[in-house]
Amino acid sequence: LLLLGMSRGASESTVARLLRSPDDFALLGLPPDNFTAADVRSAYKRLVLRVHPDKVRDCDPADAKAAFERLEAASRRIEALLDHDKEACIELHRLLRSDPFTLRGALAIFALEADVEEQQVDKAFH
């Protein structure tokens, strides 16, 4: 681990972050607006070194295995969605990043500015 530039415990915190990530995009740490299959593969390779069950020594092996499996599945799902429909994949990522229970998040879901006119709100819903 130290050879990879990680302190002891870094893989444990990465494992914990992957296990509690709310969705595949957050798990991989993909940029919000635009990303490619190469970005997905790069994120996967960067993270797999930190959570592979054979490499991790400072956390529960079952947690490392679960994080590794979740990482593999997330990478496969996002790459498949990108191959099928890149715009839909990016839009899904945008929606998942938005909290519908806040004004900012609700505005982001409907792609509205904070100082919207009533006509824009009506147009978004109809």
Backbone as CSV, one residue per row, in Angstrom:
resi,resn,N_x,N_y,N_z,CA_x,CA_y,CA_z,C_x,C_y,C_z
1,LEU,0.814,-1.199,0.000,0.000,0.000,0.000,0.853,1.256,0.000
2,LEU,1.906,1.254,0.776,2.749,2.438,0.843,3.446,2.705,-0.481
3,LEU,3.740,1.651,-1.232,4.349,1.827,-2.544,3.404,2.520,-3.514
4,LEU,2.114,2.362,-3.319,1.123,2.983,-4.190,0.804,4.409,-3.755
5,GLY,1.479,4.895,-2.725,1.247,6.249,-2.257,0.045,6.372,-1.335
6,MET,-0.400,5.270,-0.777,-1.550,5.289,0.114,-1.077,5.018,1.531
7,SER,-1.595,5.751,2.453,-1.272,5.483,3.845,-2.084,4.300,4.333
8,ARG,-1.646,3.752,5.434,-2.395,2.652,6.030,-3.767,3.177,6.417
9,GLY,-4.797,2.491,6.069,-6.153,2.945,6.348,-6.812,3.583,5.143
10,ALA,-6.031,3.973,4.138,-6.611,4.597,2.947,-7.514,3.618,2.209
11,SER,-7.084,2.364,2.113,-7.923,1.377,1.425,-9.183,1.099,2.230
12,GLU,-9.057,1.140,3.551,-10.243,0.922,4.387,-11.270,2.027,4.157
13,SER,-10.820,3.270,4.087,-11.769,4.362,3.856,-12.342,4.295,2.440
14,THR,-11.542,3.848,1.472,-12.054,3.686,0.111,-13.105,2.583,0.073
15,VAL,-12.847,1.488,0.753,-13.815,0.388,0.831,-15.117,0.898,1.437
16,ALA,-15.027,1.613,2.537,-16.226,2.143,3.197,-16.977,3.105,2.280
17,ARG,-16.249,3.971,1.558,-16.895,4.919,0.645,-17.633,4.187,-0.471
18,LEU,-17.004,3.161,-1.021,-17.651,2.412,-2.099,-18.902,1.695,-1.598
19,LEU,-18.837,1.171,-0.402,-19.986,0.450,0.145,-21.166,1.368,0.458
20,ARG,-20.900,2.628,0.753,-22.006,3.524,1.087,-22.373,4.488,-0.042
21,SER,-21.729,4.379,-1.187,-22.050,5.254,-2.324,-23.500,5.050,-2.739
22,PRO,-24.219,6.149,-2.977,-25.645,6.035,-3.277,-25.962,5.459,-4.652
23,ASP,-25.021,5.558,-5.595,-25.273,5.040,-6.943,-23.945,4.729,-7.626
24,ASP,-24.031,4.123,-8.798,-22.835,3.704,-9.524,-21.957,4.880,-9.939
25,PHE,-22.566,5.993,-10.309,-21.800,7.161,-10.741,-20.982,7.732,-9.585
26,ALA,-21.612,7.843,-8.419,-20.911,8.339,-7.232,-19.826,7.355,-6.817
27,LEU,-20.103,6.076,-6.930,-19.137,5.043,-6.575,-17.857,5.220,-7.383
28,LEU,-17.995,5.462,-8.685,-16.832,5.614,-9.551,-16.251,7.026,-9.521
29,GLY,-16.984,7.977,-8.944,-16.501,9.356,-8.883,-16.434,10.021,-10.242
30,LEU,-17.415,9.738,-11.095,-17.412,10.291,-12.449,-17.799,11.764,-12.446
31,PRO,-17.246,12.542,-13.376,-17.602,13.960,-13.462,-19.077,14.117,-13.829
32,PRO,-19.701,15.199,-13.405,-21.150,15.328,-13.557,-21.655,15.595,-14.972
33,ASP,-20.894,16.270,-15.797,-21.463,16.732,-17.061,-21.149,15.881,-18.279
34,ASN,-19.987,15.303,-18.315,-19.618,14.549,-19.509,-18.523,13.554,-19.143
35,PHE,-18.680,12.327,-19.585,-17.678,11.303,-19.349,-17.810,10.247,-20.428
36,THR,-16.752,9.490,-20.595,-16.700,8.468,-21.638,-16.440,7.108,-21.011
37,ALA,-16.490,6.092,-21.845,-16.163,4.740,-21.374,-14.717,4.691,-20.886
38,ALA,-13.834,5.475,-21.512,-12.438,5.530,-21.057,-12.352,6.109,-19.643
39,ASP,-13.199,7.097,-19.323,-13.229,7.656,-17.967,-13.693,6.603,-16.963
40,VAL,-14.662,5.795,-17.366,-15.168,4.734,-16.492,-14.066,3.718,-16.229
41,ARG,-13.370,3.304,-17.285,-12.282,2.331,-17.127,-11.151,2.897,-16.260
42,SER,-10.834,4.163,-16.448,-9.785,4.807,-15.660,-10.163,4.850,-14.179
43,ALA,-11.402,5.227,-13.891,-11.873,5.264,-12.504,-11.837,3.861,-11.895
44,TYR,-12.273,2.877,-12.684,-12.250,1.486,-12.213,-10.826,1.056,-11.859
45,LYS,-9.886,1.308,-12.761,-8.498,0.877,-12.529,-7.898,1.570,-11.308
46,ARG,-8.210,2.848,-11.130,-7.693,3.595,-9.989,-8.225,3.009,-8.673
47,LEU,-9.515,2.683,-8.662,-10.140,2.195,-7.431,-9.848,0.725,-7.150
48,VAL,-9.723,-0.068,-8.184,-9.540,-1.505,-7.976,-8.239,-1.794,-7.231
49,LEU,-7.245,-0.956,-7.425,-5.983,-1.141,-6.700,-6.152,-0.940,-5.201
50,ARG,-7.161,-0.173,-4.827,-7.379,0.126,-3.407,-8.331,-0.846,-2.711
51,VAL,-9.129,-1.582,-3.495,-10.138,-2.428,-2.851,-10.069,-3.902,-3.233
52,HIS,-9.164,-4.277,-4.105,-9.095,-5.689,-4.488,-8.827,-6.535,-3.250
53,PRO,-9.633,-7.563,-3.033,-9.496,-8.387,-1.817,-8.092,-8.957,-1.606
54,ASP,-7.348,-9.218,-2.673,-5.985,-9.749,-2.538,-4.974,-8.671,-2.137
55,LYS,-5.329,-7.403,-2.304,-4.406,-6.301,-2.014,-4.677,-5.627,-0.671
56,VAL,-5.912,-5.667,-0.208,-6.305,-4.945,1.002,-6.004,-5.790,2.231
57,ARG,-5.313,-5.186,3.193,-4.963,-5.904,4.413,-5.514,-5.229,5.664
58,ASP,-5.923,-3.968,5.552,-6.278,-3.203,6.744,-7.777,-3.008,6.939
59,CYS,-8.587,-3.911,6.384,-10.028,-3.856,6.635,-10.605,-5.271,6.534
60,ASP,-11.859,-5.380,6.864,-12.540,-6.671,6.846,-12.524,-7.244,5.423
61,PRO,-12.020,-8.461,5.235,-11.971,-9.060,3.898,-13.350,-9.159,3.230
62,ALA,-14.397,-9.385,4.017,-15.742,-9.456,3.441,-16.166,-8.098,2.896
63,ASP,-15.806,-7.018,3.588,-16.114,-5.672,3.100,-15.341,-5.371,1.825
64,ALA,-14.070,-5.746,1.801,-13.252,-5.524,0.606,-13.829,-6.285,-0.580
65,LYS,-14.260,-7.518,-0.345,-14.846,-8.319,-1.424,-16.145,-7.685,-1.917
66,ALA,-16.985,-7.224,-0.994,-18.254,-6.591,-1.382,-18.000,-5.306,-2.159
67,ALA,-17.020,-4.507,-1.729,-16.694,-3.265,-2.435,-16.157,-3.566,-3.827
68,PHE,-15.304,-4.570,-3.927,-14.746,-4.969,-5.224,-15.849,-5.423,-6.169
69,GLU,-16.763,-6.248,-5.686,-17.864,-6.732,-6.523,-18.778,-5.583,-6.950
70,ARG,-19.031,-4.657,-6.028,-19.868,-3.506,-6.360,-19.172,-2.631,-7.410
71,LEU,-17.866,-2.455,-7.282,-17.093,-1.678,-8.243,-17.138,-2.312,-9.626
72,GLU,-16.936,-3.612,-9.701,-16.991,-4.317,-10.990,-18.365,-4.173,-11.634
73,ALA,-19.415,-4.381,-10.861,-20.779,-4.303,-11.390,-21.103,-2.885,-11.852
74,ALA,-20.712,-1.890,-11.079,-20.976,-0.495,-11.443,-20.290,-0.151,-12.758
75,SER,-19.065,-0.559,-12.887,-18.312,-0.289,-14.111,-18.988,-0.928,-15.325
76,ARG,-19.388,-2.181,-15.184,-20.064,-2.878,-16.293,-21.380,-2.199,-16.660
77,ARG,-22.175,-1.833,-15.650,-23.483,-1.213,-15.921,-23.334,0.127,-16.628
78,ILE,-22.427,0.960,-16.147,-22.277,2.283,-16.754,-21.704,2.175,-18.160
79,GLU,-20.735,1.307,-18.367,-20.198,1.126,-19.725,-21.273,0.629,-20.680
80,ALA,-22.120,-0.290,-20.228,-23.200,-0.794,-21.085,-24.189,0.317,-21.412
81,LEU,-24.540,1.126,-20.426,-25.461,2.232,-20.667,-24.840,3.271,-21.596
82,LEU,-23.556,3.563,-21.426,-22.868,4.494,-22.323,-22.874,3.975,-23.754
83,ASP,-22.617,2.686,-23.918,-22.625,2.090,-25.263,-24.006,2.167,-25.900
84,HIS,-25.024,1.999,-25.083,-26.393,1.991,-25.598,-26.906,3.398,-25.883
85,ASP,-26.725,4.338,-24.929,-27.254,5.694,-25.093,-26.512,6.640,-24.155
86,LYS,-25.482,7.298,-24.695,-24.632,8.165,-23.880,-25.425,9.311,-23.250
87,GLU,-26.303,9.954,-24.017,-27.067,11.081,-23.468,-27.945,10.643,-22.305
88,ALA,-28.589,9.488,-22.436,-29.439,8.983,-21.355,-28.601,8.676,-20.115
89,CYS,-27.408,8.158,-20.317,-26.518,7.839,-19.201,-26.120,9.116,-18.459
90,ILE,-25.744,10.140,-19.197,-25.346,11.406,-18.579,-26.539,12.065,-17.900
91,GLU,-27.706,11.981,-18.510,-28.920,12.546,-17.907,-29.274,11.802,-16.610
92,LEU,-29.137,10.497,-16.613,-29.386,9.718,-15.401,-28.435,10.151,-14.284
93,HIS,-27.185,10.341,-14.624,-26.204,10.809,-13.636,-26.617,12.179,-13.084
94,ARG,-27.050,13.073,-13.950,-27.486,14.401,-13.513,-28.669,14.299,-12.547
95,LEU,-29.620,13.452,-12.882,-30.803,13.286,-12.037,-30.455,12.662,-10.680
96,LEU,-29.586,11.686,-10.688,-29.216,11.022,-9.440,-28.429,11.940,-8.502
97,ARG,-27.756,12.936,-9.063,-27.000,13.882,-8.237,-27.901,14.921,-7.588
98,SER,-29.136,15.049,-8.054,-30.046,16.092,-7.574,-30.891,15.581,-6.414
99,ASP,-31.001,16.390,-5.386,-31.828,16.064,-4.231,-33.201,16.707,-4.438
100,PRO,-34.237,15.918,-4.720,-35.551,16.501,-5.030,-36.213,17.173,-3.832
101,PHE,-35.650,17.002,-2.654,-36.248,17.577,-1.452,-35.685,18.951,-1.108
102,THR,-34.813,19.461,-1.975,-34.312,20.822,-1.800,-34.680,21.632,-3.023
103,LEU,-34.776,22.935,-2.857,-35.103,23.801,-3.986,-34.049,23.672,-5.075
104,ARG,-32.776,23.703,-4.691,-31.695,23.594,-5.671,-31.791,22.269,-6.444
105,GLY,-32.031,21.181,-5.721,-32.124,19.880,-6.373,-33.324,19.771,-7.287
106,ALA,-34.473,20.264,-6.839,-35.672,20.229,-7.676,-35.474,21.063,-8.933
107,LEU,-34.862,22.228,-8.782,-34.586,23.069,-9.950,-33.638,22.357,-10.911
108,ALA,-32.645,21.661,-10.376,-31.697,20.935,-11.225,-32.382,19.802,-11.973
109,ILE,-33.290,19.116,-11.327,-33.998,18.019,-11.988,-34.755,18.513,-13.207
110,PHE,-35.388,19.669,-13.064,-36.168,20.215,-14.174,-35.363,21.178,-15.032
111,ALA,-34.062,21.277,-14.791,-33.156,22.132,-15.558,-33.639,23.574,-15.588
112,LEU,-33.998,24.105,-14.418,-34.461,25.478,-14.287,-33.431,26.296,-13.519
113,GLU,-33.400,27.584,-13.771,-32.540,28.499,-13.031,-33.214,28.871,-11.717
114,ALA,-32.451,29.335,-10.748,-32.997,29.680,-9.438,-33.974,30.843,-9.497
115,ASP,-33.824,31.726,-10.451,-34.723,32.874,-10.564,-35.697,32.678,-11.734
116,VAL,-36.375,31.551,-11.724,-37.262,31.198,-12.829,-38.519,32.052,-12.836
117,GLU,-39.023,32.212,-14.003,-40.318,32.866,-14.186,-41.400,31.799,-14.050
118,GLU,-42.586,32.203,-13.704,-43.700,31.271,-13.554,-43.957,30.495,-14.847
119,GLN,-43.745,31.140,-15.977,-43.959,30.481,-17.270,-42.981,29.315,-17.459
120,GLN,-41.735,29.486,-17.002,-40.750,28.404,-17.127,-41.165,27.205,-16.285
121,VAL,-41.663,27.447,-15.099,-42.111,26.361,-14.215,-43.278,25.634,-14.868
122,ASP,-44.263,26.367,-15.369,-45.399,25.746,-16.035,-44.938,24.918,-17.227
123,LYS,-43.998,25.443,-17.989,-43.489,24.745,-19.181,-42.774,23.439,-18.791
124,ALA,-42.045,23.450,-17.681,-41.331,22.259,-17.223,-42.271,21.138,-16.821
125,PHE,-43.438,21.492,-16.328,-44.378,20.485,-15.848,-45.413,20.085,-16.880
126,HIS,-45.474,20.761,-17.992,-46.519,20.441,-18.995,-45.911,20.045,-20.298
